[in-house]
XYZ file of N, CA and C in Angstrom:
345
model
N 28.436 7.060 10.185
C 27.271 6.211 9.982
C 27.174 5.082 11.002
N 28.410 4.459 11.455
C 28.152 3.340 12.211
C 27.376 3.661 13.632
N 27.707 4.820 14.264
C 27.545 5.236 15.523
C 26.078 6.094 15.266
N 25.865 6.354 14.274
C 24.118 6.881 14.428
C 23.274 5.063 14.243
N 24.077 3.974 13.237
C 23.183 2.489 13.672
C 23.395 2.191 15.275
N 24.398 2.520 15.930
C 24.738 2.092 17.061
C 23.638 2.901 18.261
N 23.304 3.758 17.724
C 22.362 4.526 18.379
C 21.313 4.354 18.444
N 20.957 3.552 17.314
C 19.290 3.585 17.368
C 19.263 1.625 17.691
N 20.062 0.875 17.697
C 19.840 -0.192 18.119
C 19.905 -0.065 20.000
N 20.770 0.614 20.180
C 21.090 1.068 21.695
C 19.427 1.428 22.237
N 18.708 2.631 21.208
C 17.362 2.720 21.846
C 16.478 1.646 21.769
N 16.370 0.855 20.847
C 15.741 -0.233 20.461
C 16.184 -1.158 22.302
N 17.192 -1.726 22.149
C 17.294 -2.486 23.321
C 16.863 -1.723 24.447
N 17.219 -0.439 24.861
C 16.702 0.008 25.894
C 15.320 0.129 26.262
N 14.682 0.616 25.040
C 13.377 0.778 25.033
C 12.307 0.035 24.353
N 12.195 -1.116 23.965
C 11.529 -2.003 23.194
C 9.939 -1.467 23.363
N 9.830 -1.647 21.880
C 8.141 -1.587 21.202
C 7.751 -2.535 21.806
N 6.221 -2.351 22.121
C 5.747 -3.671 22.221
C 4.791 -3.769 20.812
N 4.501 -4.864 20.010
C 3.795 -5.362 18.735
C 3.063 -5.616 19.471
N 1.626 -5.553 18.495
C 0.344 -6.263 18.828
C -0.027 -7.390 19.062
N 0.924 -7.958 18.356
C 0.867 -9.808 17.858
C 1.880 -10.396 19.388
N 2.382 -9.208 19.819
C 3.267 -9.680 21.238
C 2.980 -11.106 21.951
N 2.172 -10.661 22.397
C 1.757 -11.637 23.429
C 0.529 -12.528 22.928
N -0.062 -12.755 21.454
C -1.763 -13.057 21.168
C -1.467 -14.585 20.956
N -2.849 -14.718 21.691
C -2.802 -16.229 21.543
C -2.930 -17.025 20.652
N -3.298 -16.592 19.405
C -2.824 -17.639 18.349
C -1.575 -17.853 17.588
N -0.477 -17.337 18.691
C 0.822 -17.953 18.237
C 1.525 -19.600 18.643
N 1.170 -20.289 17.405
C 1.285 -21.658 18.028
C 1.333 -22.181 16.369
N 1.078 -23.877 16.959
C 1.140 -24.701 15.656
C -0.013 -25.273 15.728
N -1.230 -25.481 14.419
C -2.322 -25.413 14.374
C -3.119 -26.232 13.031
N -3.717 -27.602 13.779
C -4.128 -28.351 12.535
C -5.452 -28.421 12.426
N -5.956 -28.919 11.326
C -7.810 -29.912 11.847
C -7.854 -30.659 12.509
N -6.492 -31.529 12.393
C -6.626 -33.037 13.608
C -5.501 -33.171 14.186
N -5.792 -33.810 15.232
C -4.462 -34.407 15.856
C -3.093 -35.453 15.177
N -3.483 -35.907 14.206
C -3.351 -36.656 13.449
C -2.360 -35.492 11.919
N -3.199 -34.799 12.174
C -1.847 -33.433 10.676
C -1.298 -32.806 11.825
N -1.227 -32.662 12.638
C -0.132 -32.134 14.146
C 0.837 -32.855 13.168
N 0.868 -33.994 13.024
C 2.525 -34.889 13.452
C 3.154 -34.804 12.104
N 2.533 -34.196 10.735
C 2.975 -34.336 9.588
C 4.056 -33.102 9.655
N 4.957 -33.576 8.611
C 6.239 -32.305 8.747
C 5.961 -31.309 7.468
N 6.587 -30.444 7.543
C 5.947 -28.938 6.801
C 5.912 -29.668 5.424
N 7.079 -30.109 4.955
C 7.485 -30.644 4.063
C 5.790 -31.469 3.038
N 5.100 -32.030 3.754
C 3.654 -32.482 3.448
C 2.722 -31.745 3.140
N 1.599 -31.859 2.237
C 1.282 -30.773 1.703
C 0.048 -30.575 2.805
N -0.014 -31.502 3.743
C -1.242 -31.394 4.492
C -1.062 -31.047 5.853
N 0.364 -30.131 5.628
C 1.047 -29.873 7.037
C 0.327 -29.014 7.940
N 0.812 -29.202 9.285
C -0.117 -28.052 9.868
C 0.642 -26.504 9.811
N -0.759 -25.660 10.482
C -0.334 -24.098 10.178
C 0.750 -23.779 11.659
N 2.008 -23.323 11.344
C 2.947 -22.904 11.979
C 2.972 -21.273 11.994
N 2.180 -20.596 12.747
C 1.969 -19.245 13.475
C 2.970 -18.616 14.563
N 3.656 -17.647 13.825
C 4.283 -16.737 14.744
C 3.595 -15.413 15.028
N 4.138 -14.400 15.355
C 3.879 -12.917 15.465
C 4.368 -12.254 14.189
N 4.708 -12.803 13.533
C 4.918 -11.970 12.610
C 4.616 -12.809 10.747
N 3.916 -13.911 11.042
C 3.536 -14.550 9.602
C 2.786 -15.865 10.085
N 2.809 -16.959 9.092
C 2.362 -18.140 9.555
C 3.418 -19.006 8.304
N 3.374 -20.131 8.456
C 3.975 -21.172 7.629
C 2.991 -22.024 7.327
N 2.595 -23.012 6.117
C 2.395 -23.815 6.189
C 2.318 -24.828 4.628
N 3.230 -25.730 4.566
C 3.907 -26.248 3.249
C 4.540 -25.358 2.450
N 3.760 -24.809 1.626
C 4.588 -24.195 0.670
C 3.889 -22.504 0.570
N 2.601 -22.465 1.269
C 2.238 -21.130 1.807
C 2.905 -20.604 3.278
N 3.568 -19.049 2.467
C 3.847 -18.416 4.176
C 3.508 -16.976 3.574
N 3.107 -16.624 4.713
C 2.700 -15.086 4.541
C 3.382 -14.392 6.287
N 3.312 -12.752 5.858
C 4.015 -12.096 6.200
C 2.968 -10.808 6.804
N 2.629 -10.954 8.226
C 1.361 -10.074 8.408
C 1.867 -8.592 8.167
N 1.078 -8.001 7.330
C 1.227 -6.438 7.274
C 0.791 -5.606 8.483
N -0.286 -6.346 8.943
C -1.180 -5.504 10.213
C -1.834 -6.329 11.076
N -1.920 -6.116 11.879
C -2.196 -7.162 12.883
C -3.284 -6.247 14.125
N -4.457 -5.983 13.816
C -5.558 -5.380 14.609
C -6.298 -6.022 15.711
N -6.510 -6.347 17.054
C -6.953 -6.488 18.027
C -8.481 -6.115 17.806
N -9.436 -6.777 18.219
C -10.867 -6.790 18.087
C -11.960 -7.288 18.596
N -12.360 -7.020 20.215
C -13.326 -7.449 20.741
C -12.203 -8.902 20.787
N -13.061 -10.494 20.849
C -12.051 -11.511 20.811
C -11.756 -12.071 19.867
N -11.309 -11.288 18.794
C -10.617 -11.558 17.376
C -9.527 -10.006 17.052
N -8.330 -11.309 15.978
C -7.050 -9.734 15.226
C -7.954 -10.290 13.742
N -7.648 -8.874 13.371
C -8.044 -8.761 11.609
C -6.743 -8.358 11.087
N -6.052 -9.311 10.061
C -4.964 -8.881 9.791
C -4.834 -9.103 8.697
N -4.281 -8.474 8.264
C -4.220 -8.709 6.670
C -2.615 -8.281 6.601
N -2.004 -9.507 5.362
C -0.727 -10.267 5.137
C -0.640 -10.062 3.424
N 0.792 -10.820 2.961
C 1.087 -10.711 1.879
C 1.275 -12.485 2.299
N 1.169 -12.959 1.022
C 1.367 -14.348 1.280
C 2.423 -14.806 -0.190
N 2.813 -15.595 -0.186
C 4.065 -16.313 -1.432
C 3.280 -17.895 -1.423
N 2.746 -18.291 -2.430
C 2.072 -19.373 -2.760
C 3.269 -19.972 -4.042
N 4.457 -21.186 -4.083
C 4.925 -21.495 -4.735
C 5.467 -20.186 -5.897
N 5.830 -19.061 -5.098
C 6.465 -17.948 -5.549
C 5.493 -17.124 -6.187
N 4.272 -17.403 -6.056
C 3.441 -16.593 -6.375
C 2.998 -15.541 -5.191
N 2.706 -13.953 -5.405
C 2.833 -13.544 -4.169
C 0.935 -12.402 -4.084
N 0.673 -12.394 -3.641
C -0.944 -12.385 -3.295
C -0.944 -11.607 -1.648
N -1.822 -10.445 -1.532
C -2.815 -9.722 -0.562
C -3.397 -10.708 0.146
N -3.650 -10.935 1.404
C -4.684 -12.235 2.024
C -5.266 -11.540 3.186
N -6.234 -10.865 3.836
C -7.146 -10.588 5.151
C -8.266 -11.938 5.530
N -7.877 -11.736 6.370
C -8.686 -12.630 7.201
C -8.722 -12.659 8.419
N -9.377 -13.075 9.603
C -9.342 -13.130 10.795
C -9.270 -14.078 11.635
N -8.212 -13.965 13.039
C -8.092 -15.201 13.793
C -8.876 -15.239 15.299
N -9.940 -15.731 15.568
C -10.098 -16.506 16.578
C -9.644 -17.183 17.899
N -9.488 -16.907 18.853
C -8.961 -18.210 19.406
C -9.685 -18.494 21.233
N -10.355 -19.698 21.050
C -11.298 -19.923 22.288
C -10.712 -21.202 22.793
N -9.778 -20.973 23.568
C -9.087 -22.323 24.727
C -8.219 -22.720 23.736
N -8.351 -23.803 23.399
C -7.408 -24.519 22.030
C -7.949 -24.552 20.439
N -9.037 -23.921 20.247
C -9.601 -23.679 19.062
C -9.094 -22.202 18.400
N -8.604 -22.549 17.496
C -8.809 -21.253 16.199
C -9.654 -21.178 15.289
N -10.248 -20.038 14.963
C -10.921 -20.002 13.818
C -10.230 -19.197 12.496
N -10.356 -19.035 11.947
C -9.919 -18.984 10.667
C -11.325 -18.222 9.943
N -11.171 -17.000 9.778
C -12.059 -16.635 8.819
C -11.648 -15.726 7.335
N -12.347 -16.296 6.728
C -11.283 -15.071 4.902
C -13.064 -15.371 4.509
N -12.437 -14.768 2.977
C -13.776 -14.378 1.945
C -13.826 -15.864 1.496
N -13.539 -16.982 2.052
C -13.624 -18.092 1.275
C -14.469 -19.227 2.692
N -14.909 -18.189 3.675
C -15.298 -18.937 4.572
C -14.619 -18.715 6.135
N -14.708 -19.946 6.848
C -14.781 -20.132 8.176
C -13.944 -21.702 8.438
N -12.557 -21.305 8.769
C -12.239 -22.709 8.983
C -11.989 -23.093 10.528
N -11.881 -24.222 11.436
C -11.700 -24.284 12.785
C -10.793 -25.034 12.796
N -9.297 -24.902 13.572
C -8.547 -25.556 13.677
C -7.945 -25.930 15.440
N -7.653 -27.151 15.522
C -6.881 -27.445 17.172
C -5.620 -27.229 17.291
N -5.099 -26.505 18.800
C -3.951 -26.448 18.874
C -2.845 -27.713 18.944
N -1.647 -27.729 18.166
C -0.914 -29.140 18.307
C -0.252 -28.420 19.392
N -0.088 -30.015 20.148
C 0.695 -30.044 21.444
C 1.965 -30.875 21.161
């Protein structure tokens, strides 16, 4: 068993996937103002902390299931953990220079990149 894991991590390093979310530009940290930039996660008015593979932010993090490329928007739809509550979430991200948009069934939100 060890040497068939040893094998497929061996292809993994040799040959790396590339993900969709690879290289996309809304991987960053992302508020309404310059001003919730500086608050720490810990705050409930923290900003959104975006990787390639989820987002953070206070006590919401979700975990993208799919991550679709689209003209200049991803449609992705995630599982999210809300204070251990755990919930389906699609929505779509945006991103024009330092602006994100934010779109779900609850609307259209616009957020700036923190520097």
């Amino acid at each position: 068993m060890p040497i068939a894991i040893l094998g497929v991590v061996s292809v993994a390093i040799l040959c790396p996937q590339p993900t969709l979310a690879q290289d996309a530009a809304f991987v960053g940290t992302w508020a309404s103002s310059e001003a919730q930039c500086a608050l720490p996660q810990v705050d409930p008015g923290a900003p959104m902390v975006v990787t390639q593979e989820g987002f953070d932010q206070n006590e919401v993090h979700c975990k993208f299931s799919s991550v679709s490329p689209e003209a200049d928007m991803w449609k992705i739809s995630s599982t999210c953990s809300v204070q251990g509550d755990e919930q389906s979430h699609d929505f779509t991200f945006a991103v024009a220079g330092d602006k994100l948009t934010v779109t779900d069934e609850l609307g259209t939100n616009d957020m700036i990149r923190c520097k």
